[in-house]
mmCIF file of C-alpha atoms in Angstrom:
data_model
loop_
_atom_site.group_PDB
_atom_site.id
_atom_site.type_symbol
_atom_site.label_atom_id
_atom_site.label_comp_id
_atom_site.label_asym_id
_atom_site.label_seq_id
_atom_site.Cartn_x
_atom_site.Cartn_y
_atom_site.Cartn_z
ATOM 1 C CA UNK A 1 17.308 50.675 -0.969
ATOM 2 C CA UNK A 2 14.065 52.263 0.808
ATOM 3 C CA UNK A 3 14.290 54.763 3.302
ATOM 4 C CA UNK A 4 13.281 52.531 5.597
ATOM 5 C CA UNK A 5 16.080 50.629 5.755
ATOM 6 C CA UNK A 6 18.520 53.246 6.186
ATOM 7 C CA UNK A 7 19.244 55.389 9.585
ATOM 8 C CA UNK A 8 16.715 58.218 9.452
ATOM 9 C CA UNK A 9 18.693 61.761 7.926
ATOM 10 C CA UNK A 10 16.797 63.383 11.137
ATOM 11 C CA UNK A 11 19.087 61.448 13.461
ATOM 12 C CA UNK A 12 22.609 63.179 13.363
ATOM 13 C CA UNK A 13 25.919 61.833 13.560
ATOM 14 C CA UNK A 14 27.020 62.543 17.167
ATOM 15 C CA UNK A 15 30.268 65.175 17.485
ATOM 16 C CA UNK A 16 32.889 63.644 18.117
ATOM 17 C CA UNK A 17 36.812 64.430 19.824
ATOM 18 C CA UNK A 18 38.719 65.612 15.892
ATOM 19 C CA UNK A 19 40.651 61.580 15.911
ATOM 20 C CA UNK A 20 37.638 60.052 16.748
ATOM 21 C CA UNK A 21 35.951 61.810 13.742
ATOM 22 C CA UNK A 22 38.661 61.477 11.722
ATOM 23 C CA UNK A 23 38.454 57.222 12.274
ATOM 24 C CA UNK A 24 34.844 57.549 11.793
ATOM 25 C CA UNK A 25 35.568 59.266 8.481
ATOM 26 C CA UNK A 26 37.561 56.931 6.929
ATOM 27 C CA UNK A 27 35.575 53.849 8.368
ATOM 28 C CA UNK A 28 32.462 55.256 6.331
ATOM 29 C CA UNK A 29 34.280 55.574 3.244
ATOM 30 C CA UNK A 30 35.397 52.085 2.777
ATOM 31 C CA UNK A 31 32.187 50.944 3.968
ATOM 32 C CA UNK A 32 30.768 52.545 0.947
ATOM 33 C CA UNK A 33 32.641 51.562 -1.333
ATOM 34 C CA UNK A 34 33.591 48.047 -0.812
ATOM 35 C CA UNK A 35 30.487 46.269 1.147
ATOM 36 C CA UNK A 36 27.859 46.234 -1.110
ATOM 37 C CA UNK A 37 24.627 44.040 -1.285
ATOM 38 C CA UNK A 38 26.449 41.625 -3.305
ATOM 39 C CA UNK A 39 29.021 41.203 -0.221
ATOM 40 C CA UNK A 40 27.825 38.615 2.291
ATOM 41 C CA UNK A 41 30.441 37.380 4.227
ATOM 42 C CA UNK A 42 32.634 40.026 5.565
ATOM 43 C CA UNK A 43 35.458 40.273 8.289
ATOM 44 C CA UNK A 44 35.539 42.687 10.574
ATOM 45 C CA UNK A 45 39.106 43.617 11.997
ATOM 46 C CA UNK A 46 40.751 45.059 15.147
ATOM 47 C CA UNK A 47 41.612 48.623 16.237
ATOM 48 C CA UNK A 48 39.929 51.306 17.239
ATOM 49 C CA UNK A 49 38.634 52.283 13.819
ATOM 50 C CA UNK A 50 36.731 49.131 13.563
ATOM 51 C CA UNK A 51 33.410 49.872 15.587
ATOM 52 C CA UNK A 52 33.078 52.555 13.114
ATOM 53 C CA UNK A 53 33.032 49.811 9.957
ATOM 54 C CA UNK A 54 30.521 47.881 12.081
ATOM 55 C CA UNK A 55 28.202 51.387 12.731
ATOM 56 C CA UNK A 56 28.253 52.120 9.156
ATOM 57 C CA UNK A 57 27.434 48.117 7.890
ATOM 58 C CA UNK A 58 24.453 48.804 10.253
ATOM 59 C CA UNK A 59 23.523 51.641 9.045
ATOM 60 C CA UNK A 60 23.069 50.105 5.539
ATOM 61 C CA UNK A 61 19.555 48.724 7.108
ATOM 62 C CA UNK A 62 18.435 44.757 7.855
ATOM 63 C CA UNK A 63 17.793 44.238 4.146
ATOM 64 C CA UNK A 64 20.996 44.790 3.313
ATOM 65 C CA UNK A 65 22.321 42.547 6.449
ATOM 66 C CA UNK A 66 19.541 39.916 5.717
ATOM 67 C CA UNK A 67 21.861 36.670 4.684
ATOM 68 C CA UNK A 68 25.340 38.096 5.906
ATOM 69 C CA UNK A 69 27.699 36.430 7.912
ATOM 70 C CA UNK A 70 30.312 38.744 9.318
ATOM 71 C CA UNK A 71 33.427 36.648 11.003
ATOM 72 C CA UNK A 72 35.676 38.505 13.599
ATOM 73 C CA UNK A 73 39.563 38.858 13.462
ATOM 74 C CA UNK A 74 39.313 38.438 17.616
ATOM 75 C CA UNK A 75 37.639 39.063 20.609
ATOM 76 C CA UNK A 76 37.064 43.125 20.405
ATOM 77 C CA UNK A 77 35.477 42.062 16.574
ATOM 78 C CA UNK A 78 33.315 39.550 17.860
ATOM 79 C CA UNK A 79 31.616 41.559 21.024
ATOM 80 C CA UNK A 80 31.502 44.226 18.247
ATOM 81 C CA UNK A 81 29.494 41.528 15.744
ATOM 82 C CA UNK A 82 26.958 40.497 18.263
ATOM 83 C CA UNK A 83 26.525 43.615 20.317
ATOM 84 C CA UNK A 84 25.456 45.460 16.804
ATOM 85 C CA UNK A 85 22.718 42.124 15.950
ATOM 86 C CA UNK A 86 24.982 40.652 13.179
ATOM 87 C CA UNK A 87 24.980 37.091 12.226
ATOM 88 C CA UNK A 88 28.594 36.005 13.710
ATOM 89 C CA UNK A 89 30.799 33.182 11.708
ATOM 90 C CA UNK A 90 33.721 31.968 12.253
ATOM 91 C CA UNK A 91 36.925 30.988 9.690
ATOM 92 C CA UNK A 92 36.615 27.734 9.643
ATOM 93 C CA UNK A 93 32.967 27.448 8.706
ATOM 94 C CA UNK A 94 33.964 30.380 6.214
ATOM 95 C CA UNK A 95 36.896 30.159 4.481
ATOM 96 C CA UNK A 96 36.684 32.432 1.958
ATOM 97 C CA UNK A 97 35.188 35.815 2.430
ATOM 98 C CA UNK A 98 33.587 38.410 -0.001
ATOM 99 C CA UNK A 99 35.495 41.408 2.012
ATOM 100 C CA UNK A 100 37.779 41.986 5.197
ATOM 101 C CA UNK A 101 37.817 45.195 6.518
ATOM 102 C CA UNK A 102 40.470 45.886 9.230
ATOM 103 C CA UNK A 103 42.842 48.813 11.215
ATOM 104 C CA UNK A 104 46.293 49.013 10.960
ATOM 105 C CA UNK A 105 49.389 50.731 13.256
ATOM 106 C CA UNK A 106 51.334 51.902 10.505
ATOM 107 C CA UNK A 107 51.169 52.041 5.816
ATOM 108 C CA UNK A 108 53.539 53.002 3.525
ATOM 109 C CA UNK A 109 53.099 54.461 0.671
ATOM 110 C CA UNK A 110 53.376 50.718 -0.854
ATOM 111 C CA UNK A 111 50.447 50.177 1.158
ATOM 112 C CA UNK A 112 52.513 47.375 3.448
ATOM 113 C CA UNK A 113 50.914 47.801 7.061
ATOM 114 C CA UNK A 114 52.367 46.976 10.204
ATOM 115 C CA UNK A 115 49.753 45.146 12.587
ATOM 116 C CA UNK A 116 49.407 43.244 15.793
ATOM 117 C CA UNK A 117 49.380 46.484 17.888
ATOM 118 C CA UNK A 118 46.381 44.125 19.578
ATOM 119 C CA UNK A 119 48.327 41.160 19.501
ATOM 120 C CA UNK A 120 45.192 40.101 16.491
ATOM 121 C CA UNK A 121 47.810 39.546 13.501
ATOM 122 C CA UNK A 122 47.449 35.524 13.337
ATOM 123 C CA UNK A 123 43.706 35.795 12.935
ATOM 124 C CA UNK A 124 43.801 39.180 11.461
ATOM 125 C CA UNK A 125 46.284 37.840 8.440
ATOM 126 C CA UNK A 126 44.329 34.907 8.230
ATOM 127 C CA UNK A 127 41.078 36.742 7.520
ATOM 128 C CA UNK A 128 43.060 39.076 4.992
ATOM 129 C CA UNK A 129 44.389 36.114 2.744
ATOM 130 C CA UNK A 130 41.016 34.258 2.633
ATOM 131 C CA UNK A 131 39.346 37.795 1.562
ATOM 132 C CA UNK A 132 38.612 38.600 -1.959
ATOM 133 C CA UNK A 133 39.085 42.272 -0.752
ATOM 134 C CA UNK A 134 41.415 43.428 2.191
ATOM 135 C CA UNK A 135 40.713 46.871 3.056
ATOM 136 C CA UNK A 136 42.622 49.247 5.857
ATOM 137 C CA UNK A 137 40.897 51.738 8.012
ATOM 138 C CA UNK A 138 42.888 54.034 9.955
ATOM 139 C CA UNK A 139 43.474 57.484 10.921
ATOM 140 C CA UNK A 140 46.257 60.018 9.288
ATOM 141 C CA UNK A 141 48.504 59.201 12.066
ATOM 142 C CA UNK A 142 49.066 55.934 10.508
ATOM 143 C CA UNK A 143 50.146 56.990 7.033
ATOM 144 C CA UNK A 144 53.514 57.342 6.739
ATOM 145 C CA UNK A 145 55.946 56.622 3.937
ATOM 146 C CA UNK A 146 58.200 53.894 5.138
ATOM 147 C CA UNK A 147 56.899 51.590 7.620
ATOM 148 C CA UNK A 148 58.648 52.195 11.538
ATOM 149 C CA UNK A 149 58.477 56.269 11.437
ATOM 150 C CA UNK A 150 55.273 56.556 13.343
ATOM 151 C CA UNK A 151 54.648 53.265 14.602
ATOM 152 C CA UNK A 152 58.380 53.022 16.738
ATOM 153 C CA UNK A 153 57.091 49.967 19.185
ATOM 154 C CA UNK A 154 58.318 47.835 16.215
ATOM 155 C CA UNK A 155 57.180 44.871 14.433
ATOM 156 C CA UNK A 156 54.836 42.952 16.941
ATOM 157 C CA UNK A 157 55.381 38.706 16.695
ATOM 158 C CA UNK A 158 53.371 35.985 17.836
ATOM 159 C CA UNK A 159 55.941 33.193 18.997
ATOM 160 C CA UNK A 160 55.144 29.985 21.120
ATOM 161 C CA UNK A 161 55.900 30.532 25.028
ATOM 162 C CA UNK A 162 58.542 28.395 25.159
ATOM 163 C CA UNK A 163 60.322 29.417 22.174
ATOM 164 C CA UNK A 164 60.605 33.289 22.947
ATOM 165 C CA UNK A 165 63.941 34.083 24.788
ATOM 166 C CA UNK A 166 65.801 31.952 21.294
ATOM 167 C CA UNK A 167 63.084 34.232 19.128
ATOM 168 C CA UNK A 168 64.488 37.305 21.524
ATOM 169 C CA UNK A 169 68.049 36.286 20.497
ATOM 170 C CA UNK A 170 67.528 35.817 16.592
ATOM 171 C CA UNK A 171 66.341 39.076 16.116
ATOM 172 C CA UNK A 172 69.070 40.586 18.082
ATOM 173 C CA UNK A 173 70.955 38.759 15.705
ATOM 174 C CA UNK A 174 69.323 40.330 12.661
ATOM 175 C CA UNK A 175 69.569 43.872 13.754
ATOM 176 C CA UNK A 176 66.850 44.354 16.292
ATOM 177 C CA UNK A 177 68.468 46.941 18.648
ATOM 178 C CA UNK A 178 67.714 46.372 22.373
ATOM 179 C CA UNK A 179 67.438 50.367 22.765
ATOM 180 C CA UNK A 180 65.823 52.553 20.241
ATOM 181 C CA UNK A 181 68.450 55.992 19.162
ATOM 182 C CA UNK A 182 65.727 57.811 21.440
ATOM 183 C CA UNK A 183 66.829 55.846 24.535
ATOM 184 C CA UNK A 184 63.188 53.767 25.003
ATOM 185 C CA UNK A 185 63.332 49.936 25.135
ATOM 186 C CA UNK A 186 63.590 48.707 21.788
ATOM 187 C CA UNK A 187 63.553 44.402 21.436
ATOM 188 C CA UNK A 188 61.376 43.739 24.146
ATOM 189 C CA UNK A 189 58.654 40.674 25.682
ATOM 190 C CA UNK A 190 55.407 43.083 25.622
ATOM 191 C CA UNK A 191 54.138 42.875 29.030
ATOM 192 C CA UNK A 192 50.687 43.220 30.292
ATOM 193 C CA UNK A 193 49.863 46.664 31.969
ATOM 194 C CA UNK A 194 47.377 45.372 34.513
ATOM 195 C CA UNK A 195 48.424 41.882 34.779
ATOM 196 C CA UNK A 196 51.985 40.299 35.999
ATOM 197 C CA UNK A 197 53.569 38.797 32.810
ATOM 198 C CA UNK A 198 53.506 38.917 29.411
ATOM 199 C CA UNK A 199 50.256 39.817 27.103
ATOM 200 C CA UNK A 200 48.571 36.150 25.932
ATOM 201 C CA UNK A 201 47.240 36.448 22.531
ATOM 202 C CA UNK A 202 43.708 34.960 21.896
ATOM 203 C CA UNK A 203 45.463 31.849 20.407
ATOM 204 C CA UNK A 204 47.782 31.676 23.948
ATOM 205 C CA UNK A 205 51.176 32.727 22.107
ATOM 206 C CA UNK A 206 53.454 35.573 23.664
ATOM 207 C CA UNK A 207 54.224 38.590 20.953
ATOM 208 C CA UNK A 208 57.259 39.941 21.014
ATOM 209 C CA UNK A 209 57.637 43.985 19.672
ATOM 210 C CA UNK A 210 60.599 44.444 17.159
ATOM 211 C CA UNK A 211 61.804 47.218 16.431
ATOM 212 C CA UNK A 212 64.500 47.264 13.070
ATOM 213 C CA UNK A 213 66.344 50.396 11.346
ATOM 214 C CA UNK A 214 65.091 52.164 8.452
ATOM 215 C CA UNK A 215 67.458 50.440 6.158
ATOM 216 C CA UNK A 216 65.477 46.836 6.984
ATOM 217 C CA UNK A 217 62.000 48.772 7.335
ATOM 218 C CA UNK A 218 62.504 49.586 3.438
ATOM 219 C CA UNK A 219 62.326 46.162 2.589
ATOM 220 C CA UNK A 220 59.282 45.207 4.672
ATOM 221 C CA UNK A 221 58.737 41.542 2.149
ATOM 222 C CA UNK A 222 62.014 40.518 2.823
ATOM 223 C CA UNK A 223 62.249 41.385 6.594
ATOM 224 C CA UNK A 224 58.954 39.695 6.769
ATOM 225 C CA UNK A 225 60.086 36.387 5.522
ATOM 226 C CA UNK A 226 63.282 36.148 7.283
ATOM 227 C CA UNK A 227 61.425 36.632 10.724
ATOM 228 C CA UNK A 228 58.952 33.897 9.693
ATOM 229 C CA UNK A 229 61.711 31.394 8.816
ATOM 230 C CA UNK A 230 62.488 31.419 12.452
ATOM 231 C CA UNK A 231 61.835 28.505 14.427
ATOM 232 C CA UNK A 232 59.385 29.350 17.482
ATOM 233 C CA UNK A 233 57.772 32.372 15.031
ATOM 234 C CA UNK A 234 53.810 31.670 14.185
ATOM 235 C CA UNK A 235 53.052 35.062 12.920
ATOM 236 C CA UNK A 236 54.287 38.200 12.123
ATOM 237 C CA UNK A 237 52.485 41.796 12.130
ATOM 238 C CA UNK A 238 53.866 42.659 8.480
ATOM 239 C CA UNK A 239 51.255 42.578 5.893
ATOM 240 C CA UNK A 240 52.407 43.013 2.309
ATOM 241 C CA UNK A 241 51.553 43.598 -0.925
ATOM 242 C CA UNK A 242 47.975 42.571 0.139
ATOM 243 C CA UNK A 243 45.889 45.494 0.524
ATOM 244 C CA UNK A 244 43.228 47.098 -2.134
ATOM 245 C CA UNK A 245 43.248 50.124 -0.811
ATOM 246 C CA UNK A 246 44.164 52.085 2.492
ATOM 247 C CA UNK A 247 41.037 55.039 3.832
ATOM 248 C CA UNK A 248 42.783 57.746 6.286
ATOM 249 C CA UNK A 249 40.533 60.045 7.743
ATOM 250 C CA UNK A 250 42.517 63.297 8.157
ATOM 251 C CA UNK A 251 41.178 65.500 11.321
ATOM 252 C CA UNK A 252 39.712 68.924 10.586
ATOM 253 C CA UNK A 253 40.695 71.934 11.424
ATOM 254 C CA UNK A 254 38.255 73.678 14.179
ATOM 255 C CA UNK A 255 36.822 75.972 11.112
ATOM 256 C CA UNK A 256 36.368 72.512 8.825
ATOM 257 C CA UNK A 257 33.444 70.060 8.869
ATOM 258 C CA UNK A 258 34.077 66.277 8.560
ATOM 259 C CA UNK A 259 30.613 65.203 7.770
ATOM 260 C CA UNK A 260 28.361 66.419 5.070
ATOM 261 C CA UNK A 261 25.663 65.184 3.220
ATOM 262 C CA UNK A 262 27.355 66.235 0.145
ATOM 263 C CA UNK A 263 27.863 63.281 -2.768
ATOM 264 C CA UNK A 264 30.517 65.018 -4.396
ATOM 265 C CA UNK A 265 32.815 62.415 -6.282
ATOM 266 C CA UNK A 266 36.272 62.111 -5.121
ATOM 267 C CA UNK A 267 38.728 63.799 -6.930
ATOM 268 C CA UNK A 268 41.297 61.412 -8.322
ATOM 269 C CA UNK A 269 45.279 62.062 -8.210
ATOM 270 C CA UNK A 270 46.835 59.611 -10.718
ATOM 271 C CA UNK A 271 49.974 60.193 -10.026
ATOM 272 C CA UNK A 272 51.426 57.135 -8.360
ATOM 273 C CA UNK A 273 54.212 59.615 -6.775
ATOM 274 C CA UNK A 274 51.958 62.124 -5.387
ATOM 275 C CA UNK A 275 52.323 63.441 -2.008
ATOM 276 C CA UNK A 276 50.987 61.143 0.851
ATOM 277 C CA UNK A 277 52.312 63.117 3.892
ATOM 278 C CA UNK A 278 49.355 63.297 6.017
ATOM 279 C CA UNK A 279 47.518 66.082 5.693
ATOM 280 C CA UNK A 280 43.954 67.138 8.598
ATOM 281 C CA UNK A 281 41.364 69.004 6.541
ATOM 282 C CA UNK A 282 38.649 66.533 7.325
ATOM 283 C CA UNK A 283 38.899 64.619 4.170
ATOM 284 C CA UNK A 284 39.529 61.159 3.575
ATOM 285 C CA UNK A 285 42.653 60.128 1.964
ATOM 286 C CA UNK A 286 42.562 56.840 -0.104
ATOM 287 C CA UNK A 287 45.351 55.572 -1.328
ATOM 288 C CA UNK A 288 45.085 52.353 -3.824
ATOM 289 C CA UNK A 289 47.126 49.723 -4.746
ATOM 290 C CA UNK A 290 47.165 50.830 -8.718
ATOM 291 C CA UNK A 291 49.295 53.425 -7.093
ATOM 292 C CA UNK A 292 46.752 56.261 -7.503
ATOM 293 C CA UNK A 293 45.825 58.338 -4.877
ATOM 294 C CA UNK A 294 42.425 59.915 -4.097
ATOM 295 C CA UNK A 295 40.881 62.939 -2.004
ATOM 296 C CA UNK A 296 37.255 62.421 -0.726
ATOM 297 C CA UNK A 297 35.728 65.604 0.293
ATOM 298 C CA UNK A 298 32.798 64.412 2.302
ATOM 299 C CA UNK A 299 31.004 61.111 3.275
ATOM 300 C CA UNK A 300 26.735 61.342 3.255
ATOM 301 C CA UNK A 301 25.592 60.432 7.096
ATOM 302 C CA UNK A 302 23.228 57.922 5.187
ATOM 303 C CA UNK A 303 24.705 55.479 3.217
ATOM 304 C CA UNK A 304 23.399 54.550 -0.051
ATOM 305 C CA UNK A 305 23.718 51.025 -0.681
ATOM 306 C CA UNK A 306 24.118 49.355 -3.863
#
């Protein structure tokens, strides 16, 4: 693609708080790799990741946008869509897309994902079956080996509003514990923090957060359905065996650089059992559903689009 298309090299990437970069990182990454100019309808997901997917799809210059459609997992998504000068779709006019990228609360090293942290899941799962390619973004805080270690609010659940206290009940009935071994609230309504009541989603459902021990956690496909059998459930914020691939960006040290303009390749780890404890050197971390795991040392503040 010509220069002209691409965010001038002149313009650098503004410094940003080690997280922040660390989001941005990853965002860039799967960017690269998995929206190409053959991609032209793409979902963009929820989280605070995600405005770095939509910078980076920018970047890649109007030519490369020229004929997209990009359809949002919510309301954050879709402000983000139009704000940036993107042709916004929606699902139904769209129902099968080239590429969803999309944030995540918690993987594991099966790459199963808890989401719904932004009570997005319905839409957000919806988007990730109807993509050829589901992709996570996140930050190292959200890789983790077995689903519930980091993320201890517990699996968020979109019921109906009248159906939530027997919801409440059925999962106390399948092991969600009322108060976490740390002495927080454990099975809980979520409530709004500036508003009296509970949090709406966009499709007017109430979620409920459920928390469930480790032994359950380790069987996140089989928790998953047995929550979604119940009777008042629409959705559930466990997303299995559906992923490509999961990008961490891992926050540098004060003496490491995140950004360079450096197209080294990434060096692959085959082996499926390698170590995936998070590590914060400023690479990415990309972890694939083969079971192979990769380092990437550096992302190019221009991308090259092919």
């Amino acid at each position: 693609m010509e220069g002209s298309h691409q965010l001038p090299t002149s313009k650098p990437l503004p410094v940003l708080p080690a997280v922040e970069a660390a989001k941005r990182l990853a965002a860039f990454a799967a960017v690269d790799r998995h929206v190409g100019l053959k991609h032209k309808i793409i979902g963009i997901g929820s989280g605070s990741t995600v405005p770095y997917v939509v910078d980076r799809i920018v970047a890649q210059g109007a030519q490369a946008n020229l004929g997209r459609v990009f359809v949002p997992t919510g309301f954050q998504s879709k402000e983000l869509i139009i704000k940036a000068g993107l042709v916004l779709g929606d699902v139904d006019q769209y129902p099968k897309l080239d590429v969803t990228i999309d944030g995540a609360d918690e993987v594991d090293d099966q790459l199963n994902s808890i989401k719904g942290g932004g009570a997005c899941q319905l839409r957000e799962k919806v988007l990730a079956e109807a993509a050829e390619t589901w992709v996570i973004v996140a930050d190292y805080r959200k890789n983790s080996k077995l689903l519930g270690t980091n993320w201890t609010q517990g699996i968020p659940i979109e019921v109906a509003p009248f159906a939530y206290a027997k919801v409440l009940t059925n999962l106390a009935d399948m092991g969600s514990p009322a108060t976490l071994p740390s002495g927080k609230p454990g099975l809980t309504l979520r409530m709004g923090k500036m508003k009296a009541g509970p949090v709406v989603s966009d499709n007017g459902m109430f979620i409920i957060d459920a928390p469930f021990p480790p032994e359950l956690m380790a069987k996140p496909e089989e928790l998953l359905h047995k929550i979604k059998m119940l009777t008042g459930v629409v959705e559930v914020g466990l997303f299995c065996n559906m992923a490509r691939a999961a990008y961490f960006g891992n926050e540098a040290s004060r003496h490491t650089h995140t950004h360079s303009l450096s197209h080294e390749p990434a060096v692959d780890k085959t082996n499926a059992d390698a170590d995936t404890d998070a590590v914060q050197d400023g690479t990415v971390s990309i972890r694939n559903n083969d079971g192979s795991v990769e380092q990437l040392q550096s992302v190019p503040d221009v991308p090259v689009v092919a």
